[in-house]
């Protein structure tokens, strides 16, 4: 009977070890993903600001350009 308890204890111990190993791997993966996503959001934020600035510059350039912007070229 003690052999059965011992083998059951070993089996459970092995399962616990495997679960702990997987948990450690998952924790590392989550941390890596979190770092990556944080960096991507910073980059997206910077690019969004750049697009807004460029849009403002384009509007200013269009409003300061001589003649209407929808006017066809003179050769038409």
mmCIF file of N, CA and C in Angstrom, residues 27-45:
data_model
loop_
_atom_site.group_PDB
_atom_site.id
_atom_site.type_symbol
_atom_site.label_atom_id
_atom_site.label_comp_id
_atom_site.label_asym_id
_atom_site.label_seq_id
_atom_site.Cartn_x
_atom_site.Cartn_y
_atom_site.Cartn_z
ATOM 1 N N UNK A 27 4.669 33.346 -17.459
ATOM 2 C CA UNK A 27 4.974 34.642 -16.840
ATOM 3 C C UNK A 27 5.994 35.417 -17.669
ATOM 4 N N UNK A 28 7.028 34.730 -18.132
ATOM 5 C CA UNK A 28 8.057 35.378 -18.962
ATOM 6 C C UNK A 28 7.457 35.850 -20.287
ATOM 7 N N UNK A 29 6.600 35.020 -20.873
ATOM 8 C CA UNK A 29 5.958 35.381 -22.137
ATOM 9 C C UNK A 29 5.059 36.593 -21.972
ATOM 10 N N UNK A 30 4.288 36.628 -20.910
ATOM 11 C CA UNK A 30 3.401 37.763 -20.644
ATOM 12 C C UNK A 30 4.217 39.036 -20.448
ATOM 13 N N UNK A 31 5.303 38.948 -19.740
ATOM 14 C CA UNK A 31 6.156 40.120 -19.515
ATOM 15 C C UNK A 31 6.743 40.625 -20.833
ATOM 16 N N UNK A 32 7.189 39.701 -21.679
ATOM 17 C CA UNK A 32 7.729 40.076 -22.988
ATOM 18 C C UNK A 32 6.653 40.743 -23.840
ATOM 19 N N UNK A 33 5.465 40.160 -23.867
ATOM 20 C CA UNK A 33 4.361 40.746 -24.631
ATOM 21 C C UNK A 33 3.990 42.124 -24.103
ATOM 22 N N UNK A 34 3.962 42.272 -22.803
ATOM 23 C CA UNK A 34 3.630 43.559 -22.193
ATOM 24 C C UNK A 34 4.647 44.627 -22.597
ATOM 25 N N UNK A 35 5.910 44.274 -22.548
ATOM 26 C CA UNK A 35 6.966 45.207 -22.948
ATOM 27 C C UNK A 35 6.818 45.595 -24.415
ATOM 28 N N UNK A 36 6.547 44.611 -25.259
ATOM 29 C CA UNK A 36 6.383 44.859 -26.695
ATOM 30 C C UNK A 36 5.182 45.756 -26.960
ATOM 31 N N UNK A 37 4.058 45.467 -26.326
ATOM 32 C CA UNK A 37 2.844 46.255 -26.535
ATOM 33 C C UNK A 37 3.034 47.686 -26.040
ATOM 34 N N UNK A 38 3.695 47.849 -24.914
ATOM 35 C CA UNK A 38 3.958 49.195 -24.392
ATOM 36 C C UNK A 38 4.803 49.996 -25.374
ATOM 37 N N UNK A 39 5.830 49.378 -25.925
ATOM 38 C CA UNK A 39 6.683 50.061 -26.907
ATOM 39 C C UNK A 39 5.887 50.411 -28.160
ATOM 40 N N UNK A 40 5.024 49.500 -28.600
ATOM 41 C CA UNK A 40 4.227 49.759 -29.794
ATOM 42 C C UNK A 40 3.241 50.906 -29.559
ATOM 43 N N UNK A 41 2.626 50.965 -28.393
ATOM 44 C CA UNK A 41 1.696 52.063 -28.103
ATOM 45 C C UNK A 41 2.416 53.399 -28.081
ATOM 46 N N UNK A 42 3.633 53.427 -27.546
ATOM 47 C CA UNK A 42 4.416 54.664 -27.563
ATOM 48 C C UNK A 42 4.699 55.090 -29.000
ATOM 49 N N UNK A 43 5.057 54.126 -29.837
ATOM 50 C CA UNK A 43 5.340 54.431 -31.231
ATOM 51 C C UNK A 43 4.070 54.891 -31.954
ATOM 52 N N UNK A 44 2.957 54.232 -31.713
ATOM 53 C CA UNK A 44 1.689 54.630 -32.325
ATOM 54 C C UNK A 44 1.323 56.047 -31.897
ATOM 55 N N UNK A 45 1.504 56.358 -30.639
ATOM 56 C CA UNK A 45 1.197 57.697 -30.134
ATOM 57 C C UNK A 45 2.062 58.748 -30.824
#
